[in-house]
Amino acid sequence: MNLFNLSDVTKEFGERTLFQNVSFTIGDTDKIGLIGANGTGKTTLFKMLLEQESVSGGEIFRNKQTRLGYLEQHTNLSSDKTVLQEALSVFEDVMEMEAELAEIALQIEENGSDLDSLTRRQHALSEAFAAREGYTYQNRTRSALLGLGFTEAELSAPFATLSGGQKTRVALCRLLLSGANLLLLDEPTNHLDLKAIDWLEAFLRDYKGAFCLISHDRYFLDKVTNRTFALEYGKITVYEGNYTRYLALKAENEKVITRNFENTQKEIARLQGIVKQQRQWNREKNIKTAESKLKVIAKLEDSLQAPESEAPTLQFSLKAKPGGGQDVLILSDVSMSFGDNPLFSHANLTVRKGSRIFLLGPNGCGKTTLFKLILGALSPKSGDIRLGSNIFPGAYDQTQSDLSPDKTVFEEIADAHPHLTQTEIRNTLAAFLFRGDSVFSPISALSGGERARVSLAKLMLSDVNFLLLDEPTNHLDIDSRVALEQALEQYDGTLLIVSHDRYFINRLAHSVCYMTKDGLTLYHGNYDYFLEKQAETSTQSTQPAAAPVSEGKLSYQEQKQKVAEARKRENDLKKTEAEIEKTENRLAEIDALLSDNAIAADYEKAQVLTEEADALNEALLSLYEKWESLSE
């Protein structure tokens, strides 16, 4: 079943045409990645599907059975509820049914009047409640919030106190549970750490409906999409497959178009030579031949498809300041806290010259704070931070706090590097796609991607040999990310980078450094290697614990006791997992039973089953908490 059908759709803003003659369909099982450079009209296309923007030409046909859910890139939600209550508000109709069922049960218990009518209403309501998965909605909501990175304690926090990123995550949770059969997701991985992105990937892979998502996260696109809509040169080209498949198909198409274009041009040139020759002979037969060849030429010119001209992309290189010792940075048992709140401790790391290290870890673990400590903007609570001899650090801040809103793009570069001539500044800015009058745009008027390019331009001109980059690919489209990757691959200095862009990490990383509150763990490989080692560690942790090797510090009895405790925890974990599975299976059985008309019509049986489901749901929450504690 097609949920949408677009036919020759055009969108114009004044004299500017965003795209024209766009045609495609969205099926009810499509997993679509909508890609394209910033400013090409991806979000506008979403708003046209939502009927928030009108079409300038063509038609959009929406199936009556299409139920849309939309996640904006920037949300402005406000609420006086808690985080959990706000997420549960998507089930407002379910909660109303739940309250009415409780009221009916009370009336029946009190032998209220018109029992037949109450029983019929209870039966109908129970069916609707089960169809909306009313017996599991609270658990599913809690599980989704935890999967998206909220802690148990944060679920009861006031929604109004959340950051913009956290509010977006609550909005994403509501959307995923909304029951829509077509999700429109605009940059859904923004504000998510790697653990939450993994959870979202698993959710979308198992999602029964369709979705279309805008994303510059190539790793994410590869994991969850089966179709790619490329918005380029004012049109959409549909490719069957994920992002990597799109790259291969696009390369093949461009080769075919280029070859056909060149061959057709050669054929036109050959025919034009014949026409010229026939006209020189100027006989009746020759004139007819020339006219015939001219018709062929006209047909070939009409069918001629020229290769698309390449859109302008970032073109820059980074050069490190010469010199510097082999030991670029040494962290020795560094700890940091804010007041009485510890952030991390026992951070140890040695960064060698020329290495490319990616710093990963959950949101809030202190990665950005560690950068500030290294740069001297903050002082550690304890430990030692030492930069090597002749090491000059330069930083990229994901918030672009180094930019002055009241300056123009040109002034920002000129003031930071007063030794440059106007021509040198303009050439630099041209490499970062600021050309003509755009160099006089105020910083305050720039988009996130444009501000990122100004910050990168400043960094390129800096005389440094140790780059600390905090989420440098945020706000950049795919083409700009590729250009940044190429520049960093050729960089002859040292890199320490915080990033959630797994494609970016895989391409550049020599090592991955994982950060927790207990310190840093170094993995000598890229992101896939890091995942492999994490999986091995996880597998080993679920095996029965072996007796620790004595170092002369523990007595035999103490060692024996520790082994016994570890085995008990392992056994308790297995028992808890078995109880969770048993409880979830029984809840599924009850859900199926309550969907049976015969049982739903029997008030006493339905009431008993409903009470059992409530009790099981409470028990399941306790089991989840117990499992989480044992796993840790």
XYZ file of C-alpha atoms in Angstrom, residues 252-596:
345
model
C 27.625 3.626 -11.888
C 24.912 6.015 -13.122
C 27.382 8.878 -13.492
C 29.744 6.671 -15.504
C 26.921 5.614 -17.828
C 25.682 9.212 -18.255
C 29.198 10.498 -18.927
C 29.941 7.705 -21.440
C 26.622 8.198 -23.252
C 27.123 11.979 -23.295
C 30.592 11.666 -24.790
C 29.492 9.048 -27.347
C 26.461 11.109 -28.353
C 28.599 14.227 -28.773
C 30.995 12.251 -30.983
C 28.059 10.994 -33.068
C 26.660 14.521 -33.421
C 30.091 15.785 -34.516
C 30.339 12.946 -37.071
C 26.869 13.714 -38.472
C 27.641 17.438 -38.609
C 30.709 16.599 -40.703
C 28.511 14.637 -43.102
C 26.036 17.528 -43.335
C 28.867 19.972 -44.090
C 30.219 17.660 -46.792
C 26.816 17.061 -48.399
C 26.110 20.795 -48.513
C 29.393 21.407 -50.277
C 28.413 18.983 -53.028
C 25.043 20.777 -53.229
C 23.168 18.292 -55.401
C 19.532 17.418 -54.849
C 20.448 14.021 -53.432
C 23.083 15.589 -51.186
C 20.631 18.216 -49.880
C 18.116 15.486 -48.941
C 20.856 13.536 -47.154
C 21.920 16.665 -45.236
C 18.322 17.378 -44.174
C 17.909 13.768 -43.046
C 21.089 13.926 -40.954
C 20.004 17.256 -39.437
C 16.796 15.598 -38.155
C 18.873 12.842 -36.562
C 21.122 15.468 -34.973
C 18.081 17.300 -33.567
C 16.777 14.061 -31.990
C 20.167 13.306 -30.474
C 20.466 16.827 -29.052
C 16.976 16.555 -27.531
C 17.883 13.282 -25.820
C 21.335 14.466 -24.745
C 21.770 14.244 -20.953
C 24.812 16.120 -19.730
C 26.556 15.044 -16.495
C 25.517 17.191 -13.561
C 28.011 19.893 -12.702
C 29.562 19.320 -9.303
C 28.072 21.442 -6.513
C 30.634 23.565 -4.633
C 32.030 21.774 -1.574
C 34.516 22.537 1.163
C 38.073 22.513 -0.134
C 40.720 23.101 2.489
C 43.793 21.585 4.059
C 45.245 21.705 7.554
C 48.968 22.140 8.162
C 50.546 21.550 11.574
C 53.091 23.896 13.122
C 56.508 22.207 12.818
C 58.267 20.691 15.805
C 57.003 19.323 19.086
C 58.087 16.350 21.176
C 56.909 12.757 20.834
C 54.821 12.979 24.023
C 52.055 15.437 23.094
C 49.873 15.057 26.195
C 50.164 13.125 29.460
C 47.219 12.787 31.867
C 48.201 11.329 35.247
C 45.380 10.210 37.568
C 43.232 13.251 36.743
C 39.986 13.729 38.680
C 37.325 16.395 38.294
C 34.259 17.411 40.263
C 31.935 20.397 40.508
C 31.335 21.127 44.165
C 30.345 17.880 45.863
C 29.419 16.254 42.552
C 32.230 14.053 41.186
C 32.396 13.895 37.383
C 35.249 11.464 36.724
C 38.382 10.176 38.410
C 41.621 8.263 37.690
C 41.904 9.469 34.089
C 45.249 8.346 32.649
C 46.302 8.805 29.027
C 49.442 9.390 26.956
C 48.947 10.934 23.505
C 51.833 10.411 21.082
C 52.812 12.678 18.198
C 50.834 12.035 15.000
C 48.169 9.885 16.656
C 44.451 10.247 15.953
C 42.456 9.413 19.098
C 38.662 9.584 19.379
C 37.231 10.213 22.847
C 33.885 8.435 23.319
C 31.539 8.003 26.255
C 27.943 8.595 27.381
C 26.539 12.120 27.446
C 27.483 13.878 30.670
C 30.561 11.752 31.435
C 32.880 14.774 31.125
C 34.397 14.672 27.618
C 34.003 18.414 26.960
C 35.159 19.183 30.499
C 38.307 17.118 29.894
C 39.013 19.246 26.803
C 38.684 22.402 28.921
C 41.112 20.952 31.479
C 43.658 20.168 28.753
C 43.328 23.696 27.332
C 43.719 25.241 30.784
C 40.229 26.754 30.937
C 39.523 24.664 34.073
C 41.698 23.187 36.806
C 41.423 19.530 37.854
C 40.456 18.524 41.384
C 43.503 16.278 41.477
C 46.103 14.737 39.192
C 48.450 16.205 36.622
C 47.963 17.381 33.021
C 51.118 18.034 31.007
C 51.525 19.190 27.416
C 54.751 18.170 25.674
C 57.570 20.433 24.632
C 56.667 22.863 21.793
C 53.085 21.553 21.641
C 50.591 24.232 20.625
C 46.932 23.163 20.993
C 44.029 24.516 18.974
C 40.382 23.707 19.626
C 37.079 23.445 17.793
C 34.105 24.070 20.098
C 30.829 22.447 19.021
C 28.894 25.452 20.399
C 31.024 27.876 18.319
C 31.460 30.023 21.433
C 34.630 31.466 19.868
C 32.533 33.427 17.350
C 31.264 36.977 17.986
C 27.581 37.353 16.959
C 27.953 41.075 16.208
C 30.797 40.583 13.684
C 30.553 39.691 10.015
C 32.178 36.541 8.632
C 34.979 38.645 7.123
C 35.577 40.570 10.378
C 35.708 37.321 12.387
C 38.624 36.036 10.301
C 40.334 39.424 9.896
C 40.311 40.137 13.655
C 41.587 36.654 14.524
C 44.365 36.844 11.901
C 45.242 40.523 11.357
C 48.390 39.662 9.335
C 46.274 38.378 6.411
C 45.473 40.546 3.384
C 41.894 41.006 2.163
C 42.651 38.749 -0.801
C 43.997 35.993 1.487
C 40.917 36.231 3.714
C 38.554 36.096 0.729
C 40.406 33.087 -0.735
C 40.206 31.294 2.599
C 36.503 32.012 2.966
C 35.844 30.918 -0.627
C 37.319 27.515 0.259
C 34.666 27.368 3.010
C 31.854 28.334 0.577
C 31.600 32.003 1.572
C 31.727 33.895 -1.705
C 30.652 37.330 -2.911
C 28.562 39.347 -0.462
C 28.079 36.333 1.836
C 31.420 37.199 3.499
C 29.681 40.263 4.964
C 26.852 38.247 6.561
C 26.644 38.763 10.348
C 27.573 35.712 12.439
C 24.227 36.031 14.264
C 22.351 35.396 10.991
C 24.238 32.207 10.051
C 22.895 28.667 10.291
C 24.598 26.079 12.489
C 26.411 24.629 9.482
C 27.620 28.062 8.328
C 28.935 28.918 11.806
C 30.726 25.554 11.873
C 32.459 26.461 8.593
C 33.619 29.825 9.997
C 35.070 28.076 13.067
C 36.857 25.560 10.845
C 38.254 28.401 8.721
C 39.686 30.091 11.828
C 41.185 26.794 12.959
C 42.771 26.143 9.557
C 44.634 29.468 9.816
C 45.850 28.830 13.382
C 49.517 28.066 14.012
C 49.029 24.866 16.071
C 50.112 21.211 16.019
C 47.629 19.543 18.393
C 43.924 19.766 17.457
C 41.163 19.111 19.999
C 37.884 18.851 18.076
C 34.561 18.633 19.943
C 31.877 17.175 17.633
C 33.312 18.780 14.467
C 30.813 17.094 12.097
C 27.726 18.434 13.900
C 25.757 20.753 11.573
C 27.805 19.684 8.526
C 26.128 17.976 5.573
C 27.592 14.794 4.112
C 29.704 16.498 1.422
C 31.235 18.820 4.026
C 31.946 15.870 6.332
C 33.761 14.104 3.515
C 35.867 17.240 2.895
C 36.707 17.480 6.601
C 37.690 13.797 6.672
C 40.002 14.308 3.713
C 41.635 17.339 5.345
C 42.162 15.520 8.664
C 43.542 12.429 6.908
C 46.278 14.626 5.410
C 46.913 16.536 8.663
C 50.475 15.967 9.909
C 49.785 16.991 13.520
C 48.046 15.195 16.401
C 44.276 14.801 16.801
C 42.075 14.269 19.856
C 38.417 14.254 18.786
C 35.049 13.890 20.505
C 32.471 12.558 18.045
C 29.313 10.451 17.740
C 29.810 10.124 13.962
C 30.763 6.447 13.655
C 31.462 6.636 9.914
C 33.854 9.533 10.631
C 35.505 7.578 13.480
C 35.969 4.447 11.359
C 37.659 6.420 8.610
C 40.125 8.350 10.789
C 40.732 6.690 14.153
C 44.039 5.148 15.154
C 42.611 4.578 18.646
C 39.338 4.918 20.543
C 39.447 6.129 24.150
C 36.294 5.294 26.130
C 35.489 7.535 29.077
C 33.430 6.701 32.170
C 33.266 8.166 35.666
C 36.044 5.719 36.621
C 38.563 6.866 34.012
C 39.744 6.155 30.446
C 40.177 2.879 28.539
C 42.189 2.897 25.300
C 41.405 0.608 22.331
C 43.983 0.543 19.514
C 41.661 0.493 16.497
C 38.647 2.175 14.900
C 35.001 2.181 16.008
C 34.228 -1.317 14.706
C 37.260 -2.672 16.589
C 36.068 -0.879 19.743
C 32.617 -2.492 19.371
C 34.200 -5.911 18.910
C 36.258 -5.537 22.103
C 33.251 -4.209 24.024
C 31.252 -7.271 22.940
C 34.075 -9.567 24.075
C 34.176 -7.848 27.466
C 30.401 -8.150 27.781
C 30.549 -11.867 26.941
C 33.306 -12.469 29.448
C 31.377 -10.625 32.155
C 28.454 -13.056 31.784
C 30.721 -16.098 32.318
C 31.121 -17.564 35.833
C 33.837 -15.582 37.600
C 37.161 -17.336 38.085
C 39.089 -17.098 41.337
C 41.304 -14.020 41.379
C 45.049 -14.502 41.269
C 46.499 -13.915 44.706
C 48.945 -11.062 44.947
C 49.762 -11.733 48.560
C 47.151 -9.185 49.637
C 44.127 -11.479 50.079
C 43.919 -14.512 52.310
C 42.700 -17.830 50.947
C 39.363 -17.402 52.759
C 38.891 -13.881 51.340
C 39.596 -15.132 47.823
C 37.174 -18.014 48.303
C 34.483 -15.636 49.563
C 34.924 -13.264 46.597
C 34.586 -16.148 44.131
C 31.453 -17.343 45.920
C 29.942 -13.850 45.811
C 30.690 -13.513 42.097
C 29.068 -16.883 41.368
C 26.027 -15.933 43.423
C 25.637 -12.684 41.460
C 25.915 -14.651 38.205
C 23.275 -17.144 39.339
C 20.990 -14.335 40.542
C 21.367 -12.607 37.150
C 20.374 -15.781 35.283
C 17.390 -16.359 37.604
C 16.275 -12.744 37.178
C 16.492 -13.005 33.379
C 14.421 -16.204 33.500
C 11.807 -14.513 35.716
C 11.648 -11.525 33.347
C 11.091 -13.831 30.365
C 8.429 -15.811 32.253
C 6.632 -12.622 33.337
C 6.728 -11.090 29.849
C 5.387 -14.339 28.334
C 2.525 -14.426 30.829
C 1.664 -10.781 30.079
C 1.549 -11.654 26.380
C -0.777 -14.599 27.167
C -3.083 -12.324 29.179
C -3.105 -9.780 26.373
C -4.140 -12.517 23.928
C -6.808 -13.851 26.301
C -8.341 -10.419 26.829
C -8.525 -10.034 23.056
C -10.780 -13.128 22.948
